Short mmCIF file of C-alpha atoms in Angstrom, two decimals:
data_model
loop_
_atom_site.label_atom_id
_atom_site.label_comp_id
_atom_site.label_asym_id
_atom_site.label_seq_id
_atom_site.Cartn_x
_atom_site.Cartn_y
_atom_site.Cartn_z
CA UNK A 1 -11.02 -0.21 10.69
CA UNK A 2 -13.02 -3.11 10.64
CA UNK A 3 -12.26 -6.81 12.00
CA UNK A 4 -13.79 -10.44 12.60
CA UNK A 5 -13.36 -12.44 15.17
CA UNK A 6 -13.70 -16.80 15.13
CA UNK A 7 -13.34 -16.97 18.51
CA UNK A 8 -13.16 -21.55 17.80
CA UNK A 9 -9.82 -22.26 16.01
CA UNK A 10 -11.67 -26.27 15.52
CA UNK A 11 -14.72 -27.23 16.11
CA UNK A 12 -15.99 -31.22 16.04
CA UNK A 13 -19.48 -31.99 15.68
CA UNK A 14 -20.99 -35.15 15.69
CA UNK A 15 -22.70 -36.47 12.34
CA UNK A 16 -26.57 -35.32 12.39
CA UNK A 17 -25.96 -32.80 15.53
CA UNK A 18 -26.47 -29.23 15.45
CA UNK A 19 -23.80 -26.92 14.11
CA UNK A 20 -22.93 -23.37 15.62
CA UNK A 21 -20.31 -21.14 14.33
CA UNK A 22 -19.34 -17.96 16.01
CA UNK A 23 -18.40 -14.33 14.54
CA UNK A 24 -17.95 -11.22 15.79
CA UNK A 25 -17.07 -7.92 14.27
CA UNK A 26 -16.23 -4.88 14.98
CA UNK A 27 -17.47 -2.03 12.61
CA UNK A 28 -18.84 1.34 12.88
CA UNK A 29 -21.64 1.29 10.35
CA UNK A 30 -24.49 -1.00 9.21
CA UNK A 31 -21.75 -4.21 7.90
CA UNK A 32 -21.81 -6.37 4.81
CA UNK A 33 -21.79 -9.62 6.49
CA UNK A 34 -20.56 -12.97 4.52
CA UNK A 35 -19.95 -16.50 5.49
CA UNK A 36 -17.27 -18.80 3.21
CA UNK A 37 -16.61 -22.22 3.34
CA UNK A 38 -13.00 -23.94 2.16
CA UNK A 39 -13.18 -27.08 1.24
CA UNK A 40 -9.60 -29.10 1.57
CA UNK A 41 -7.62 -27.95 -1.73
CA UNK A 42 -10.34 -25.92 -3.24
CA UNK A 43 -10.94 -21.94 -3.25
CA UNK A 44 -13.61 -20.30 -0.95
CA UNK A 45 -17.28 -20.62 -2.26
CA UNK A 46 -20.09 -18.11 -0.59
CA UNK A 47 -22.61 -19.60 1.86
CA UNK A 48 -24.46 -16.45 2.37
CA UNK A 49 -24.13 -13.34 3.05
CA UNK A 50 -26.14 -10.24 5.15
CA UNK A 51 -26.36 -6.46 3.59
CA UNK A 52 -29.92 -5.32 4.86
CA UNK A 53 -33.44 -6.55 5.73
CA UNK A 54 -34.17 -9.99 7.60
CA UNK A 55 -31.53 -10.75 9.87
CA UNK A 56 -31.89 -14.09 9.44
CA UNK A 57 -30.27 -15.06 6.10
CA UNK A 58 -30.54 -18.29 4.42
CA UNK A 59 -27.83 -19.67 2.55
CA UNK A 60 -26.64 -22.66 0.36
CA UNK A 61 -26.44 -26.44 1.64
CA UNK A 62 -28.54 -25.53 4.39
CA UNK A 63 -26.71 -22.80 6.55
CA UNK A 64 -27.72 -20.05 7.81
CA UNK A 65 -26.82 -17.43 9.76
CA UNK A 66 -28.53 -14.69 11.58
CA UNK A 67 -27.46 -10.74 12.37
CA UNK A 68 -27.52 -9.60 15.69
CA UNK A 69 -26.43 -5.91 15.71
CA UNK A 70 -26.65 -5.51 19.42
CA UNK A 71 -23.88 -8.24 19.67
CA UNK A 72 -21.68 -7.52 17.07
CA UNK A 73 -23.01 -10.91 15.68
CA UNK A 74 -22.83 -13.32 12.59
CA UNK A 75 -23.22 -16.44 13.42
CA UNK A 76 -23.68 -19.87 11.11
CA UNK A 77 -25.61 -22.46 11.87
CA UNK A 78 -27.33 -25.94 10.67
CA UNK A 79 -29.67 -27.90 11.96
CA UNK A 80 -28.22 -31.17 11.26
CA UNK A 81 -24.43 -31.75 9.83
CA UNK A 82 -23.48 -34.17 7.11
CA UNK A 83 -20.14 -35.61 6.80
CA UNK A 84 -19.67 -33.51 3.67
CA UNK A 85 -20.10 -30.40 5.79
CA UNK A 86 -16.20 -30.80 7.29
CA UNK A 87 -13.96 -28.02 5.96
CA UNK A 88 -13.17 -24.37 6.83
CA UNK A 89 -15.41 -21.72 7.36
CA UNK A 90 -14.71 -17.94 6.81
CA UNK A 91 -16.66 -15.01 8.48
CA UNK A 92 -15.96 -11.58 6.42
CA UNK A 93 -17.05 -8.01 6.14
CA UNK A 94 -16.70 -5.57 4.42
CA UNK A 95 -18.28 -1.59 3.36
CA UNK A 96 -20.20 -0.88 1.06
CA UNK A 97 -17.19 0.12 -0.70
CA UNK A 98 -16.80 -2.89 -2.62
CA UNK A 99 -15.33 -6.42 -1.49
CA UNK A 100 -11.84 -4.82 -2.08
CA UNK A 101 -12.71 -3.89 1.43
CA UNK A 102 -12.88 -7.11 2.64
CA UNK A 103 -11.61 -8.70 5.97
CA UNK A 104 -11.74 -12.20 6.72
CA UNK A 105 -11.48 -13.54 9.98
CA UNK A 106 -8.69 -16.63 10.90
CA UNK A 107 -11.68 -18.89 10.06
CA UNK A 108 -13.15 -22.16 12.05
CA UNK A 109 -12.32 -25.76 11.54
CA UNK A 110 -15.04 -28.22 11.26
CA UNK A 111 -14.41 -31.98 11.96
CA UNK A 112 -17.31 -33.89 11.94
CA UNK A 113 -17.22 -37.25 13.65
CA UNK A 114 -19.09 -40.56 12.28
CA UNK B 1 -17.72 -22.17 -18.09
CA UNK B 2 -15.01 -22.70 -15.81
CA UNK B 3 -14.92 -20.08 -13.63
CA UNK B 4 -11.68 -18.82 -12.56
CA UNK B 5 -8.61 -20.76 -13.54
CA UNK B 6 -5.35 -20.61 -11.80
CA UNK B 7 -2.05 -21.87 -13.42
CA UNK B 8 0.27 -23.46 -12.25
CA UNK B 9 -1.60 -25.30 -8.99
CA UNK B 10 2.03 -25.78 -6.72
CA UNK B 11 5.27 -24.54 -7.42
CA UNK B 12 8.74 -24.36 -5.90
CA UNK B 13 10.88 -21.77 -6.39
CA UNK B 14 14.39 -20.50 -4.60
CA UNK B 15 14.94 -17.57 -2.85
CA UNK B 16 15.43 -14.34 -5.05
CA UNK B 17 13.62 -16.48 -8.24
CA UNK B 18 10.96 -14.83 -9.80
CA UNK B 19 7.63 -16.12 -11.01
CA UNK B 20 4.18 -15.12 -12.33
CA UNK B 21 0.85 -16.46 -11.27
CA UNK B 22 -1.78 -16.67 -13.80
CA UNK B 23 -5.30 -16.31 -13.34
CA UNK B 24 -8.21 -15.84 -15.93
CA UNK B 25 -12.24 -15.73 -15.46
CA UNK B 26 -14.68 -17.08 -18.06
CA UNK B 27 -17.96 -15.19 -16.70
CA UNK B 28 -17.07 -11.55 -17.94
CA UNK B 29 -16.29 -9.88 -14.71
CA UNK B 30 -15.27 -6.83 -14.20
CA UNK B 31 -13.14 -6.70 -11.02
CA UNK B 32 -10.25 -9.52 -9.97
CA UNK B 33 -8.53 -10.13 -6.87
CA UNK B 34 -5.30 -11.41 -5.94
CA UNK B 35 -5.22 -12.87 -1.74
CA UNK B 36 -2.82 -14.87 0.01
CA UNK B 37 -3.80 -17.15 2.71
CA UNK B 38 -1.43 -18.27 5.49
CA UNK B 39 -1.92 -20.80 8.13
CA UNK B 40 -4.26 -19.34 11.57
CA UNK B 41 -4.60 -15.94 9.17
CA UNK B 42 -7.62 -14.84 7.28
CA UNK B 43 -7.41 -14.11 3.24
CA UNK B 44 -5.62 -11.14 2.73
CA UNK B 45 -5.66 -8.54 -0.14
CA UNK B 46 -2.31 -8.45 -1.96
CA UNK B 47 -4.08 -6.41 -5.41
CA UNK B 48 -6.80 -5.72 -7.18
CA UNK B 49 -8.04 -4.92 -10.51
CA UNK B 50 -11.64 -2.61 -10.03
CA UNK B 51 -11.77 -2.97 -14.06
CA UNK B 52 -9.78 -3.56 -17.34
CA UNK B 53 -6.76 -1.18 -16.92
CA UNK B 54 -6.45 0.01 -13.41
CA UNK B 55 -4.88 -1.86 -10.71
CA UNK B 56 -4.47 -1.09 -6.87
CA UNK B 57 -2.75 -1.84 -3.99
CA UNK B 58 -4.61 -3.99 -0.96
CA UNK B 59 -3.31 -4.85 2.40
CA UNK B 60 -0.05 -7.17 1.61
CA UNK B 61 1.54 -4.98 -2.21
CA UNK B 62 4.83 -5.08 -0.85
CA UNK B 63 7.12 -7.39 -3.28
CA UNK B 64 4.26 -8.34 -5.93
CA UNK B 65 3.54 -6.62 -9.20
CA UNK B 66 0.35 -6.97 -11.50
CA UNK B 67 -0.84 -7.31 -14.59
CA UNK B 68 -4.44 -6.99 -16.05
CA UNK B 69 -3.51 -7.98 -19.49
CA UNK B 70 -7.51 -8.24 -20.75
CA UNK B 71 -10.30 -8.14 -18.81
CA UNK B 72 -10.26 -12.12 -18.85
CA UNK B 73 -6.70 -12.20 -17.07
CA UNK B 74 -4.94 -10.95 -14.12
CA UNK B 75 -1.63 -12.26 -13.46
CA UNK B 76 0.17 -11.54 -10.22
CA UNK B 77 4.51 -11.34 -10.51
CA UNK B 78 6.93 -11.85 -7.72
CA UNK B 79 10.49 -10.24 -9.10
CA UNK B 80 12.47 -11.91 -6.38
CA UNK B 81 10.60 -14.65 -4.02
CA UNK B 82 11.36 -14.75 -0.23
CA UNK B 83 10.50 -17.10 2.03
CA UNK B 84 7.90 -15.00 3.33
CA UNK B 85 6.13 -15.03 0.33
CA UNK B 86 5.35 -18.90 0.98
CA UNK B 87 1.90 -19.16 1.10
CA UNK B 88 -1.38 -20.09 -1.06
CA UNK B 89 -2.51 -18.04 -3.63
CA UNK B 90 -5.85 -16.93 -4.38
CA UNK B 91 -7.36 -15.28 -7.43
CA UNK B 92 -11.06 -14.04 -7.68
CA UNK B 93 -13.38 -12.16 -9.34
CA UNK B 94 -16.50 -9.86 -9.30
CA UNK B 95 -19.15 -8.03 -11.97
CA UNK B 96 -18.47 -4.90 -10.14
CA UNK B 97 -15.76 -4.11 -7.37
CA UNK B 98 -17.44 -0.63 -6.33
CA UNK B 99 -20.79 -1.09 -4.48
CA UNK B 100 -23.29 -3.78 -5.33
CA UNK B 101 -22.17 -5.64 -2.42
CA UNK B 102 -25.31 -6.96 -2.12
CA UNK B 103 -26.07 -7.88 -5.21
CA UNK B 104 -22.94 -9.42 -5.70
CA UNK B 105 -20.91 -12.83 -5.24
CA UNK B 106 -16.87 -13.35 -5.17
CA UNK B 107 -15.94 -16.22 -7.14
CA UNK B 108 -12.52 -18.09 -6.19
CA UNK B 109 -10.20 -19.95 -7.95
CA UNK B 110 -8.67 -23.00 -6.79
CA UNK B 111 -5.43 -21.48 -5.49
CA UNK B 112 -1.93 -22.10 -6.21
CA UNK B 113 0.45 -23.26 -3.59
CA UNK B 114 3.86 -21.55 -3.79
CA UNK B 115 7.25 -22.82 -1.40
CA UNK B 116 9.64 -20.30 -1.47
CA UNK B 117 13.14 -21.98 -0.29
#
């Protein structure tokens, strides 16, 4: 069966620095790879997500995130964070089956400080 | 357009109560989704609705019941709330549930926060 790691519970970044957030998974086949974010009180809204191709994907607000099959690898970044940025983020993947296949991972806390 | 809806937003109800969460989707989707999300755990899959008439059973069924009353709504029932069942409720829909991952995006509700005394 297939799983995600977030190895950071919290993470705090400093306004303007450089933002890395890790994800692992563990999964036989070629994965469907998929980053959420959560802001406080809302639902989860797609960043971006990896099925084939480039392994570098680009996603909304500036994120991306690149595959890296020979570590079991998904991880987001951005080049500079904005206040705005602080919430929850959520690796996932899933089969090709459909996303009722889909396992999220215990997700990573972003504080950003001013 | 607003997406998917989720009624009622928080509610408190006592152990052995029973309650339905409603959820309904505006974009003409095919496939909904009912998670739960508890503190230091990932979203996980209580149901799902692949289309308009069939439901099935995800990671979490045990003591929830569905509904797919249209292909707008899918409401999620708990006969008799436990404690356990506290948690944050998440409804969400797809066009398609089989395949198409990548052409696809989940949309999410807003959640609704159940307390289960």
């Amino acid at each position: 069966a297939q799983s995600v790691t977030q190895p950071d519970i919290h993470i705090t970044v400093s306004e303007g620095a450089s933002l890395e957030l890790r994800c692992n998974y563990s999964y036989g086949a070629t994965p469907y790879l998929f980053w959420y974010v959560q802001s406080p009180g809302q639902g989860l809204q797609l960043l971006l997500k990896y099925f084939s191709g480039d392994t570098l994907v680009q996603g909304i607000k500036g994120f991306e995130a690149e595959f890296k099959r020979s570590q079991s690898s998904f991880n987001l970044r951005k080049p500079s964070v904005h206040w705005s940025d602080a919430a929850e983020y959520f690796c996932a993947v899933a089969k090709n089956t459909g996303f009722q296949k889909l396992v999220f991972g215990t997700g990573t806390r972003l504080l950003v400080s001013p | 357009n607003a997406g998917v809806t989720q009624t009622p937003k928080f509610q408190v109800l006592k152990t052995g109560q029973s309650m339905t969460l409603q959820c309904a989707q505006d974009m003409n989707h095919n496939s909904m989704y009912w998670y739960r999300q508890d503190p230091g755990m990932g979203l996980r899959l209580i149901y799902y609705s692949a289309s308009e008439g069939t439901t099935d059973k995800g990671e979490v069924p045990n003591g929830y019941n569905v509904s797919r009353l249209n292909k707008r709504e899918f409401s999620l029932r708990l006969e008799s709330a436990a404690p356990s069942q506290t948690s944050v409720y998440f409804c969400a829909s797809t066009t398609f549930g089989i395949g198409g991952l990548g052409k696809e995006t989940q949309y999410f509700g807003p959640g609704t926060r159940l307390l289960v005394l």
